[in-house]
Coordinates of C-alpha atoms in Angstrom, one line a residue:
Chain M
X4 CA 100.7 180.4 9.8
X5 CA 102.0 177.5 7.7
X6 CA 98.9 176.7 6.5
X7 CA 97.5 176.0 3.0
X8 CA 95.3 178.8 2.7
X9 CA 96.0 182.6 3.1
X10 CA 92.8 183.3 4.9
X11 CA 92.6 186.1 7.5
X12 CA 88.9 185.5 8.9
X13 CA 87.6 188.3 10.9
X14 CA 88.0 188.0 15.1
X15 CA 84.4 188.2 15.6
X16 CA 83.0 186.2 13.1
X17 CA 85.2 183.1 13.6
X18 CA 85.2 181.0 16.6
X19 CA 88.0 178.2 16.7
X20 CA 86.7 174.8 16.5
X21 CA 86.5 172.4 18.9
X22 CA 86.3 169.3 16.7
X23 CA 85.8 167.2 19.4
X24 CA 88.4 167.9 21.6
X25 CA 86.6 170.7 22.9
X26 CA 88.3 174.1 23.6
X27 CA 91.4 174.3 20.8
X28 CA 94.5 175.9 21.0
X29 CA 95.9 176.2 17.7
X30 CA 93.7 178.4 15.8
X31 CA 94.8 177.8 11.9
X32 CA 93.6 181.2 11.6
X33 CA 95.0 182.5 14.7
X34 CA 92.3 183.1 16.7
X35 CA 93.7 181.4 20.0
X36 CA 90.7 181.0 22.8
X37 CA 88.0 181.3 20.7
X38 CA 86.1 178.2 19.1
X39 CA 84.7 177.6 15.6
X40 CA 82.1 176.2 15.1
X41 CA 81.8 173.5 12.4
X42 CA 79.2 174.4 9.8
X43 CA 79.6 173.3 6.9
X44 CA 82.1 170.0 7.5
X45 CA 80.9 167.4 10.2
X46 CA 83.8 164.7 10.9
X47 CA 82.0 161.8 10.8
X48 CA 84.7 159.3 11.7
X49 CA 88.5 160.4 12.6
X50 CA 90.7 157.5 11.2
X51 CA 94.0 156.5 12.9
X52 CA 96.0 155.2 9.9
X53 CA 98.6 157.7 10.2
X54 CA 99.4 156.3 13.5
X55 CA 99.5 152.8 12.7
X56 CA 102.6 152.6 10.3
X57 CA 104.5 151.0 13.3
X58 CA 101.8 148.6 15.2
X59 CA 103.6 144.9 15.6
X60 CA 100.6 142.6 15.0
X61 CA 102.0 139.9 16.9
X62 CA 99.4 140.4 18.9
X63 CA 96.4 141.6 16.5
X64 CA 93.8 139.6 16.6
X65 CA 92.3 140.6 12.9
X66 CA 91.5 137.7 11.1
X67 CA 93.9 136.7 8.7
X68 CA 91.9 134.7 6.4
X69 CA 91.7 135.9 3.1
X70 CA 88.9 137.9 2.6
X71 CA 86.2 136.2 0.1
X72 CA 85.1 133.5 2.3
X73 CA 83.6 135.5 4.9
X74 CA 83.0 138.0 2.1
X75 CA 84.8 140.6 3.4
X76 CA 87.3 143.1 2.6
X77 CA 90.3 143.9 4.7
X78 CA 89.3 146.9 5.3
X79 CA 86.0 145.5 6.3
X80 CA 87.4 143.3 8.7
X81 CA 87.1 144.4 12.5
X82 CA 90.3 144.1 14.1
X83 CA 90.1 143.6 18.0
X84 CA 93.0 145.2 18.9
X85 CA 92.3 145.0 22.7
X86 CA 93.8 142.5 24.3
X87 CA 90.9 140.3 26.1
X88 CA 90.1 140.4 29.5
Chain H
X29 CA 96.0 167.7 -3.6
X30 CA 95.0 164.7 -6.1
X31 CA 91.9 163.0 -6.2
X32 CA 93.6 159.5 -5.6
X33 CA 94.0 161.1 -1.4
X34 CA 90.4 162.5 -1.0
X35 CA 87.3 160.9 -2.5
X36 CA 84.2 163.5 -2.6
X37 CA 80.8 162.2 -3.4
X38 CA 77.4 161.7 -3.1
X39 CA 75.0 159.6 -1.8
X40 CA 71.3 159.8 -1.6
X41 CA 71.1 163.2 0.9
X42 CA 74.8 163.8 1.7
X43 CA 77.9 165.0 -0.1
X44 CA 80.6 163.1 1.8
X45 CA 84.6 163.3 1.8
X46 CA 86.6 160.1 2.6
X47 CA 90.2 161.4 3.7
X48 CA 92.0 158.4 2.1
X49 CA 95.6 158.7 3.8
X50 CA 94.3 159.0 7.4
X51 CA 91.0 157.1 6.5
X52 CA 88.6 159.8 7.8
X53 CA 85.0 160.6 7.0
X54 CA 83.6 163.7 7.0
X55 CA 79.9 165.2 5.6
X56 CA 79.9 168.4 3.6
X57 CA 77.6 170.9 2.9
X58 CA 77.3 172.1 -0.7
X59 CA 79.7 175.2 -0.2
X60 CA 82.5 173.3 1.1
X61 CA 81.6 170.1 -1.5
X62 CA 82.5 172.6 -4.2
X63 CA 85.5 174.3 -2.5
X64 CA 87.3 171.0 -2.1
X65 CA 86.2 169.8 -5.5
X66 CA 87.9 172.8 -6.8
X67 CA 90.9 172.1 -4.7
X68 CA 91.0 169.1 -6.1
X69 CA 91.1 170.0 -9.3
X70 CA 94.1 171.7 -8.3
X71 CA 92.2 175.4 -8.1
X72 CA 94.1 177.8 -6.4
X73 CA 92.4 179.6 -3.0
X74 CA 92.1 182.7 -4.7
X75 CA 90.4 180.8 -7.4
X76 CA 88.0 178.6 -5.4
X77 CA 87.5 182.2 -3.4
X78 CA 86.5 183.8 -6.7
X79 CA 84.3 180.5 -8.0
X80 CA 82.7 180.2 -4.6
X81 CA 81.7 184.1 -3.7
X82 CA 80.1 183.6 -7.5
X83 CA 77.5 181.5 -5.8
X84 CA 77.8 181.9 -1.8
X85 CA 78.4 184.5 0.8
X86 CA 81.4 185.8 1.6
X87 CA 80.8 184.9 5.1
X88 CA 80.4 181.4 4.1
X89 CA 83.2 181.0 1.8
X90 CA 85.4 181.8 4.6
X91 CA 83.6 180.1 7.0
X92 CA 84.6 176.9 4.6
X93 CA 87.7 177.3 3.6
X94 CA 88.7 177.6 7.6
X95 CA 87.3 174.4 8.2
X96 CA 88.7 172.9 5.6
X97 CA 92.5 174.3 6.5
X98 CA 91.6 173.0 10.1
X99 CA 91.1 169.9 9.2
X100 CA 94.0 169.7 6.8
X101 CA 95.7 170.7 10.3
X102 CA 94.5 167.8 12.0
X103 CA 95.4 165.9 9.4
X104 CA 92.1 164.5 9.1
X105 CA 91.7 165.8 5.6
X106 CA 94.2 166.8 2.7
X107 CA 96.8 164.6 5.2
X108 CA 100.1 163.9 4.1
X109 CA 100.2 160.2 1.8
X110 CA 101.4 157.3 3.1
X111 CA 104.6 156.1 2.5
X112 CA 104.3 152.5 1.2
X113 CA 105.6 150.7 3.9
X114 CA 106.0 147.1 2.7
X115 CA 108.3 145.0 4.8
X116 CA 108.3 142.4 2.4
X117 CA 106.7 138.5 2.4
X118 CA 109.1 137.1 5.0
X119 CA 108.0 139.3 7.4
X120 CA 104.4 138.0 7.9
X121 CA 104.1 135.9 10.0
X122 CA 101.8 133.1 9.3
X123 CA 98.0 133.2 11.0
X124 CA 95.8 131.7 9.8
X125 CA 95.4 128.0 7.8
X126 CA 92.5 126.9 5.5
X127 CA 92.6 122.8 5.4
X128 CA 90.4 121.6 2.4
X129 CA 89.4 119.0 5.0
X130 CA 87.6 117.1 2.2
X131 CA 87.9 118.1 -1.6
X132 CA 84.7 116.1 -2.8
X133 CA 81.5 117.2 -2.1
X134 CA 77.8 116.0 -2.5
X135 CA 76.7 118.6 -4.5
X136 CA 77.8 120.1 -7.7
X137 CA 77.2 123.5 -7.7
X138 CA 78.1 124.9 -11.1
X139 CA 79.5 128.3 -10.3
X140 CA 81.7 126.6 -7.9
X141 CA 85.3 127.8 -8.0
X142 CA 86.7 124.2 -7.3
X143 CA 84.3 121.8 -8.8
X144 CA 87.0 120.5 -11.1
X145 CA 89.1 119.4 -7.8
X146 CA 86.7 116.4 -7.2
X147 CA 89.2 114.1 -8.9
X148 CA 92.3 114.2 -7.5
X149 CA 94.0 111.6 -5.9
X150 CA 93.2 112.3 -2.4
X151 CA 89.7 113.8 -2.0
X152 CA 89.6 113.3 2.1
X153 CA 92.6 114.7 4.2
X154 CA 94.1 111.8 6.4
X155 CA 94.5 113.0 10.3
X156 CA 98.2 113.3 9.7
X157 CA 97.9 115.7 7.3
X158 CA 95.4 117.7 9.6
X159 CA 97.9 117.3 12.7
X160 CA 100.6 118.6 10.6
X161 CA 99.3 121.4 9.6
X162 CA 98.4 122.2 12.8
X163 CA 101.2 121.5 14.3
X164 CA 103.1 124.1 11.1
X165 CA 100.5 126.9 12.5
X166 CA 100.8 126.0 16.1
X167 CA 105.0 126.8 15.5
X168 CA 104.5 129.9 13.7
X169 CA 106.3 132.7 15.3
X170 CA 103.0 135.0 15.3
X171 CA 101.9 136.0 18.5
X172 CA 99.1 134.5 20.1
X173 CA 96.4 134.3 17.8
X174 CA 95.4 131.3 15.4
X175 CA 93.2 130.8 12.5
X176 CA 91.8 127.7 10.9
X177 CA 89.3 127.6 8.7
X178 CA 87.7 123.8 7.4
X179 CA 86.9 123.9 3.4
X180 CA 86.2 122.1 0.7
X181 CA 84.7 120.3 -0.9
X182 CA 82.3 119.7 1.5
X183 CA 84.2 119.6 4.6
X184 CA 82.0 117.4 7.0
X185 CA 82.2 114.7 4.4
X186 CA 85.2 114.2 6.1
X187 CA 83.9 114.7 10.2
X188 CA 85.9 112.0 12.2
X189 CA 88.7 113.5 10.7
X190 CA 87.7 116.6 11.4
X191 CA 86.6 116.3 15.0
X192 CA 90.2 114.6 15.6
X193 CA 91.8 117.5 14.2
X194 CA 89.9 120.2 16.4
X195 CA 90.3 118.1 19.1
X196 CA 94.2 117.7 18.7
X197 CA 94.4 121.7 17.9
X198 CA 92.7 122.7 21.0
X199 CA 95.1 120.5 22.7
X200 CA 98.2 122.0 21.1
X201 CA 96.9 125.2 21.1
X202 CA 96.3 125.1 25.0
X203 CA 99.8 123.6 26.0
X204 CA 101.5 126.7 24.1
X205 CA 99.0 129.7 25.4
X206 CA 98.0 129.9 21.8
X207 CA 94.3 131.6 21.3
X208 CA 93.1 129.5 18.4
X209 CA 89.6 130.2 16.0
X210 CA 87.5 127.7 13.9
X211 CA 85.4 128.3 11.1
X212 CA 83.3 125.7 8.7
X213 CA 82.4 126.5 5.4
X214 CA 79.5 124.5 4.6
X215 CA 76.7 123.8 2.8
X216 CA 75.1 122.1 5.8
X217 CA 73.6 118.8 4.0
X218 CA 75.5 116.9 6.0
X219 CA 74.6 118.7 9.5
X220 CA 73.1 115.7 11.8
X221 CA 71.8 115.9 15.2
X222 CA 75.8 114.6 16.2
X223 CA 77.5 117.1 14.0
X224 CA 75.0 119.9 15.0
X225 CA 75.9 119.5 18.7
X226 CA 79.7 119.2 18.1
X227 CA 79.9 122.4 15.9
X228 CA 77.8 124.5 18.7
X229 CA 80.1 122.8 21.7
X230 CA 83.2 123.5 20.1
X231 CA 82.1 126.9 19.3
X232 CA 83.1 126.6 15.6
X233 CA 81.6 129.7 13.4
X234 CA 80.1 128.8 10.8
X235 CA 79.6 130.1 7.5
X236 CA 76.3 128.6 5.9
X237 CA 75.7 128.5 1.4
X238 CA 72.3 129.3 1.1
X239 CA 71.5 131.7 -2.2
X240 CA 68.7 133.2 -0.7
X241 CA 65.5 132.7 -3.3
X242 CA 64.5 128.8 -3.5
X243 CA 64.7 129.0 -7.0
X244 CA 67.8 131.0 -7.3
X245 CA 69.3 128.2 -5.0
X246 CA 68.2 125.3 -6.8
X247 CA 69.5 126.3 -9.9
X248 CA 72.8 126.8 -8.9
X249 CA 73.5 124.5 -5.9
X250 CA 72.4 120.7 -7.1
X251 CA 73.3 117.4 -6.7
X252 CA 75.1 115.5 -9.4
X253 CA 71.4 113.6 -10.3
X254 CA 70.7 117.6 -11.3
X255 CA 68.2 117.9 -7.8
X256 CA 68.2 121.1 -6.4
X257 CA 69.2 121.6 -1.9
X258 CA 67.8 124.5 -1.0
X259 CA 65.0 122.9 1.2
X260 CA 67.5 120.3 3.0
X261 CA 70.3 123.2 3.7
X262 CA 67.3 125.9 5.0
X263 CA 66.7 122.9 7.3
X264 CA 69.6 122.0 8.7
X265 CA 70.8 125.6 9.0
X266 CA 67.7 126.8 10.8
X267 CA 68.0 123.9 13.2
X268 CA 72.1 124.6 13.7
X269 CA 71.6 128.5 14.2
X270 CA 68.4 127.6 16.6
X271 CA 70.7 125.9 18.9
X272 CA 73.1 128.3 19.0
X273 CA 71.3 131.4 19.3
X274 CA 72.1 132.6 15.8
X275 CA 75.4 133.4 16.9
X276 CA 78.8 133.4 15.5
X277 CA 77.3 132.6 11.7
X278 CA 77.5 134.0 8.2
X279 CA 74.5 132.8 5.9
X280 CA 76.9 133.5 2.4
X281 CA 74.6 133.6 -0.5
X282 CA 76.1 134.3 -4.3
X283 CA 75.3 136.7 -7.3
X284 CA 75.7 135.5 -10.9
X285 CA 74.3 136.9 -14.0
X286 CA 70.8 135.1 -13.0
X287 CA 70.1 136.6 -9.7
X288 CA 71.5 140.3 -10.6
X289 CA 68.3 141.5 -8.9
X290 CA 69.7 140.1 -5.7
X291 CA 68.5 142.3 -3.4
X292 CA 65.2 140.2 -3.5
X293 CA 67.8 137.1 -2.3
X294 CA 68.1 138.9 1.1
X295 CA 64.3 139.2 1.5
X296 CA 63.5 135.6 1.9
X297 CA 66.6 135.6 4.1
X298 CA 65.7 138.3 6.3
X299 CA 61.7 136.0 6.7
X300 CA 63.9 134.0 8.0
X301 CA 65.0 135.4 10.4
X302 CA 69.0 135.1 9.4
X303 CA 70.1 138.1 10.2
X304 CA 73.7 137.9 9.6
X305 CA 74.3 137.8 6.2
X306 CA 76.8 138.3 3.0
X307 CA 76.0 138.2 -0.7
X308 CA 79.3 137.5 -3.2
X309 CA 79.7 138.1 -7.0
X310 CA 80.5 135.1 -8.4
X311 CA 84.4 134.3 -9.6
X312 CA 83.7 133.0 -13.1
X313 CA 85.6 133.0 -16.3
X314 CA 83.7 135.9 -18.8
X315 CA 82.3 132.8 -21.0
X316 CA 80.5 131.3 -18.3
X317 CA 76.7 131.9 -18.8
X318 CA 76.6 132.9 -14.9
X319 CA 79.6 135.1 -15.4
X320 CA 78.9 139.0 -14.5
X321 CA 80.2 141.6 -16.8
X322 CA 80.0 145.3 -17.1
X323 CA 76.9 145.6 -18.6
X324 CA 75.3 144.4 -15.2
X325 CA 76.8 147.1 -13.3
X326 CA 74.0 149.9 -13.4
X327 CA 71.7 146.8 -12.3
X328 CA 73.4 145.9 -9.7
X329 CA 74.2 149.4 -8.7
X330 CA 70.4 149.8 -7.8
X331 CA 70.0 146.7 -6.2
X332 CA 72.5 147.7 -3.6
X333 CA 70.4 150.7 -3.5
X334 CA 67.8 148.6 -2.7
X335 CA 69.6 146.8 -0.3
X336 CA 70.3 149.9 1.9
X337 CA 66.8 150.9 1.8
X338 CA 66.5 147.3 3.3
X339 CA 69.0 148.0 5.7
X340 CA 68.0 151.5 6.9
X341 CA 64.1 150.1 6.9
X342 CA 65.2 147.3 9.4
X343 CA 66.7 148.8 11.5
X344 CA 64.4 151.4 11.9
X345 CA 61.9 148.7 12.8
X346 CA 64.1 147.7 15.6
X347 CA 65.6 144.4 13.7
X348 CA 68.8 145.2 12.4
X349 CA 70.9 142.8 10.0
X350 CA 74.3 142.6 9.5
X351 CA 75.5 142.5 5.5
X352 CA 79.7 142.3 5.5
X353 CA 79.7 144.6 2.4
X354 CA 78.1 147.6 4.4
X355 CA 80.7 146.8 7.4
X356 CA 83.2 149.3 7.6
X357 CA 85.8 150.2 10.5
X358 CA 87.6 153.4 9.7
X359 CA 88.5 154.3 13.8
X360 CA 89.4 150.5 15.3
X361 CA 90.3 149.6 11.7
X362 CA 93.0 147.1 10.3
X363 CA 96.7 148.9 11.1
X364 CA 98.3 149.9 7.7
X365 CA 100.5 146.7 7.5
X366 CA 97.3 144.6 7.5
X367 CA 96.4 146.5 4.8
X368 CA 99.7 147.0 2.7
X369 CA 99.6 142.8 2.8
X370 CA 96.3 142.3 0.8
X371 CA 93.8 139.8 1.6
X372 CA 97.4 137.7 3.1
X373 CA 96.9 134.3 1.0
X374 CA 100.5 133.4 0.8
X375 CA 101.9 135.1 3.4
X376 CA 99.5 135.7 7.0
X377 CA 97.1 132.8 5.2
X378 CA 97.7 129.2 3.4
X379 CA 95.6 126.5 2.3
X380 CA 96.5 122.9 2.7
X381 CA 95.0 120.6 0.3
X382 CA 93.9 117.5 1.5
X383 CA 96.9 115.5 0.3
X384 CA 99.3 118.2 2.6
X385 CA 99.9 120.1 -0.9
X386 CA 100.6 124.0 0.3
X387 CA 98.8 127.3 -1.7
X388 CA 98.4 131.0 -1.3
X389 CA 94.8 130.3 -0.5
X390 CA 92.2 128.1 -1.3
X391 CA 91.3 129.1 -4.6
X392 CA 94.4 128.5 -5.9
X393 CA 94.3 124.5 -4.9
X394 CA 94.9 122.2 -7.8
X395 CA 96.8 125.2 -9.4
X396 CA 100.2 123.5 -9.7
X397 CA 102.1 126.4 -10.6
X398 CA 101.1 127.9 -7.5
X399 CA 102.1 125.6 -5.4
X400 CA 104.3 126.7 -1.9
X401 CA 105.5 123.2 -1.2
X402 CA 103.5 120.4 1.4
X403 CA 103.2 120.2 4.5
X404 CA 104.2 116.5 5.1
X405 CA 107.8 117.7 3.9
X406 CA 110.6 118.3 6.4
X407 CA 111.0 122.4 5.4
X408 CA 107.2 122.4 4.4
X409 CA 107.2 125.5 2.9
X410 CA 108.9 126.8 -0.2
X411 CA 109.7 130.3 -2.3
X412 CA 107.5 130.4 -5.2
X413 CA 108.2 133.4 -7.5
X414 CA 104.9 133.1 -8.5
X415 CA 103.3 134.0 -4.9
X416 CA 105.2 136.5 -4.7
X417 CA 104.1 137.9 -8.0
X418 CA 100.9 138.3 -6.6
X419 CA 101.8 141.3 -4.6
X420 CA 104.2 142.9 -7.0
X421 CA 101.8 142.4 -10.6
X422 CA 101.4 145.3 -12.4
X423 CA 97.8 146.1 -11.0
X424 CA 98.8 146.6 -7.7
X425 CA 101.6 149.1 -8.4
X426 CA 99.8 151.2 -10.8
X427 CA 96.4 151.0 -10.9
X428 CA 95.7 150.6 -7.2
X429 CA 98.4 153.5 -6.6
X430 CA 96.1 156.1 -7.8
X431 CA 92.8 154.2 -6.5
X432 CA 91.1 156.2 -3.3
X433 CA 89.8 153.0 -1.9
X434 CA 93.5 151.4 -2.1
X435 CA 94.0 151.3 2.1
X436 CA 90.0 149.5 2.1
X437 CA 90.0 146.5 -0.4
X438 CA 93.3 144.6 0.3
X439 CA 93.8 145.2 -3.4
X440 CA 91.0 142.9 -4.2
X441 CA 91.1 139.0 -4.8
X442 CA 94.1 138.0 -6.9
X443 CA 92.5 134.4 -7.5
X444 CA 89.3 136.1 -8.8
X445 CA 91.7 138.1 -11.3
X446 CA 93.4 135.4 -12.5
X447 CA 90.3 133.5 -13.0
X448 CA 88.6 136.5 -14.8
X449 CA 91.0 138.2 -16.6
X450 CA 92.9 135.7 -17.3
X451 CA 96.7 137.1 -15.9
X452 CA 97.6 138.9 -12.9
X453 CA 98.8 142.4 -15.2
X454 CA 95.5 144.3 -15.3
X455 CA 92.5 144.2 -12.2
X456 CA 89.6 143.1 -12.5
X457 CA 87.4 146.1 -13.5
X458 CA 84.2 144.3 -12.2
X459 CA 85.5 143.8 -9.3
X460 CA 87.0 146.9 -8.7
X461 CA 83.6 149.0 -9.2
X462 CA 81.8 147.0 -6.9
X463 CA 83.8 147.4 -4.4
X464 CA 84.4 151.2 -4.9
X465 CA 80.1 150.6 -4.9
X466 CA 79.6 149.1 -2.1
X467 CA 82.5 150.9 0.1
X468 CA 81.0 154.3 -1.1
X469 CA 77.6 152.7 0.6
X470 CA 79.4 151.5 4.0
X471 CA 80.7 154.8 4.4
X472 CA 77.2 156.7 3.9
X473 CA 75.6 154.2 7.0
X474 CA 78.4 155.5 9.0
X475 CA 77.7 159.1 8.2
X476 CA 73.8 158.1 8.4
X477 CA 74.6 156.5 11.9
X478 CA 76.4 159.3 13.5

């Protein structure tokens, strides 16, 4: 495991998580088939900015203008990235 | 693990973590609040094993720190930083225009950023200009979506003007396959029966000054005989958002040092029945009397306290209301270029001045030094160091470096900087903790709302 923590969590105590994605198959801890149950950490939101490093926004339809007229942030701005129908 | 790539903390009921590289959100439980606080504090496992089994179960204590290497898995927390990935100001391609369709306005509000503008040369924007700067957006090579925004001033102080130039853009904008969007900043004095129906049938958004409290407004927003508008613009707005079904609007109201308890600005609002709404700190210099400074923060802290409690109370009742500081997108958010570019005055965004003259943004008209060239030139626009100093001053590469809410703010308004701290070297601190206030606030409705 090249993982950050040494942990070695018992078989039967552990189930693997599904974190959404239902049954997982890489167990951090090794524990292939089984699933753990999140109790303590509930992922609210998963973000995606990892995978937009790359995204051409030739065609993103954010708004563009700066941000203080319609008070809000980048990050606060919803970017439409569908194209519409 | 640095604290500058997870943000822990707590509001009201929850302990929450913001996973700043991948922009995720998660809710803790106290157990795993302290494990990755320990963590980041650069604790070692056996460490936060040893502080945590002090306290907790052993069960439990494993139970956590499993999650917590899962998700560090998944990359949804502890995930790897972002490489700045900047591709430089030639690279964006220009969206969006402001046209400060008329730079004289019939009121004279005092905290207004460009009051002093009212005596330049050309106060109303002659349709060439307009079809110009269309006509510069229209050949942008930037995809298929458009931006123009009509300011001021008071913009419908110039409507035939304005009506040609929507009417010409639509035109434009059709024969190339162009999608183009208007909004009007206004303070709706000038909204007749005519203008009324022209905005709603041109689907223009709208973005509507109204300060919320009669008073509040009144004492801000006059005329230049010193006569306060608060009961004209409620009229006229209520009649323009009737006939549009209170749709595509913002009602923008603004905080200054007399209205810190602001939350009681959205009230009135909210009896309104505006339900769509945004509240902004004022950009002043630190010796205006309206000027917000440091000292107003815990205030203003509890007032946005109060203003979730408002929130979460309305929409329990079944009448939710929009407020743009509590608005947050972490899954269909803006892509990591959008957010490496700022708020994109100068580069995705320009303002013309009425007389053609080009600037990073609106706030910077009648700021000569920042001045990109004009659009009634042959090669309209032109390198200014200056603009390009905005993205490369000091704040940006070392203070928002180690910021956790650097991928969330577009590193803040550099026009409101300049303006309150005089140079473009440090950020604005005010600024800053508001933001980092308010974000901290959108990210506990999404955690409430899930």
């Amino acid at each position: 495991m090249n993982g950050l923590f040494p942990l070695t969590p018992s078989r039967d105590k552990y189930r693997m998580k599904a974190n959404n994605k239902g049954f997982c198959e890489e167990c951090p801890a090794g524990l292939l088939g089984e699933v753990l149950t999140m109790n303590h950490i509930k992922i609210v939101k998963k973000g995606n900015l990892q995978e937009t490093k790359e995204r051409d926004c030739r065609e993103c339809q954010t708004s563009c203008q700066s941000a203080c007229k319609t008070s809000c942030t980048v990050g606060n701005q919803l970017c439409r990235q569908e194209e519409k129908p | 693990m640095v604290k500058k790539d997870v943000h822990l903390f707590a509001c009201r009921d929850m302990k929450l973590v913001y996973d700043v590289n991948s922009g995720s959100l998660h809710q803790v439980d106290e157990p795993a609040a302290e494990a990755i606080e320990l963590l980041l504090q650069g604790c070692a496992i056996q460490e936060v094993t040893a502080s945590l089994t002090e306290r907790f179960s052993r069960e439990t204590v494993q139970e956590v720190l499993v999650e917590i290497q899962s998700l560090k898995e998944e990359s949804l927390l502890f995930s790897a930083p972002l490489a700045r990935h900047d591709p430089g100001v030639s690279s964006y391609p220009l969206k969006a225009l402001c046209l400060l369709l008329s730079q004289d306005c019939n009121l004279s509000c005092r905290y207004c950023f460009a009051r002093d503008e009212k005596t330049r040369d050309v106060l109303l924007m002659p349709l060439e200009v307009g079809r110009r700067a269309v006509d510069f957006l229209l050949e942008s090579d930037s995809g298929r979506h458009r931006e123009i925004d009509f300011f001021g001033g008071e913009p419908l102080l110039n409507f035939p003007v304005f009506k040609e130039i929507v009417a010409y853009a639509k035109k434009e904008a059709r024969a190339r396959g162009i999608e183009l969007t208007f909004t009007l900043t206004t303070n709706a004095l000038l909204c007749t029966e005519e203008i009324v129906g022209f905005l709603n049938r041109e689907a223009i958004s709208v973005v509507l000054s109204l300060d919320g409290r009669p008073a509040v407004h009144d004492a801000m927003r006059q005329d230049s005989r010193g006569r306060g508008s608060y009961r004209s613009a409620l009229q006229n707005i209520r009649r323009l958002l009737e006939e549009r079904d209170y749709r595509n609007y913002y009602i923008r109201g603004t905080i200054t040092k007399h209205n810190l308890d602001f939350s009681r600005d959205v009230e009135p609002l909210l009896k309104q029945g505006f339900d769509s709404l945004s509240l902004e700190p004022v950009v002043a210099s630190p010796g205006e009397d309206y000027a917000l400074e440091a000292a107003d923060l815990p205030q203003m802290e509890r007032e946005y306290e109060r203003l979730l409690d408002l929130f979460l109370d309305h929409q329990a009742a079944g009448k939710p209301f929009l407020f743009y500081h509590f608005l947050v997108d972490l899954e269909k958010g803006p892509c990591l270029y959008k957010r490496l570019s700022g708020c994109g005055a100068g580069r995705e965004y320009l303002a013309v001045a009425a007389d053609g003259s080009l600037y990073p943004c609106h706030q910077f008209s009648g700021r000569d030094e920042y001045c990109m060239g004009s659009i009634m030139d042959e090669e309209p626009l032109q390198e200014n160091a200056r603009v390009e100093a905005l993205y490369e001053a000091a704040r940006i590469q070392r203070e928002c470096a180690e910021c956790w809410a650097r991928y969330l703010c577009g590193f803040g308004c550099a026009a409101a900087v300049l303006t309150q701290t005089g140079g473009l070297e440090m950020n604005d601190f005010l600024s800053c903790a508001l933001q980092k206030m308010r974000l901290e606030k959108a990210l506990y409705l999404q955690a409430n709302q899930s």
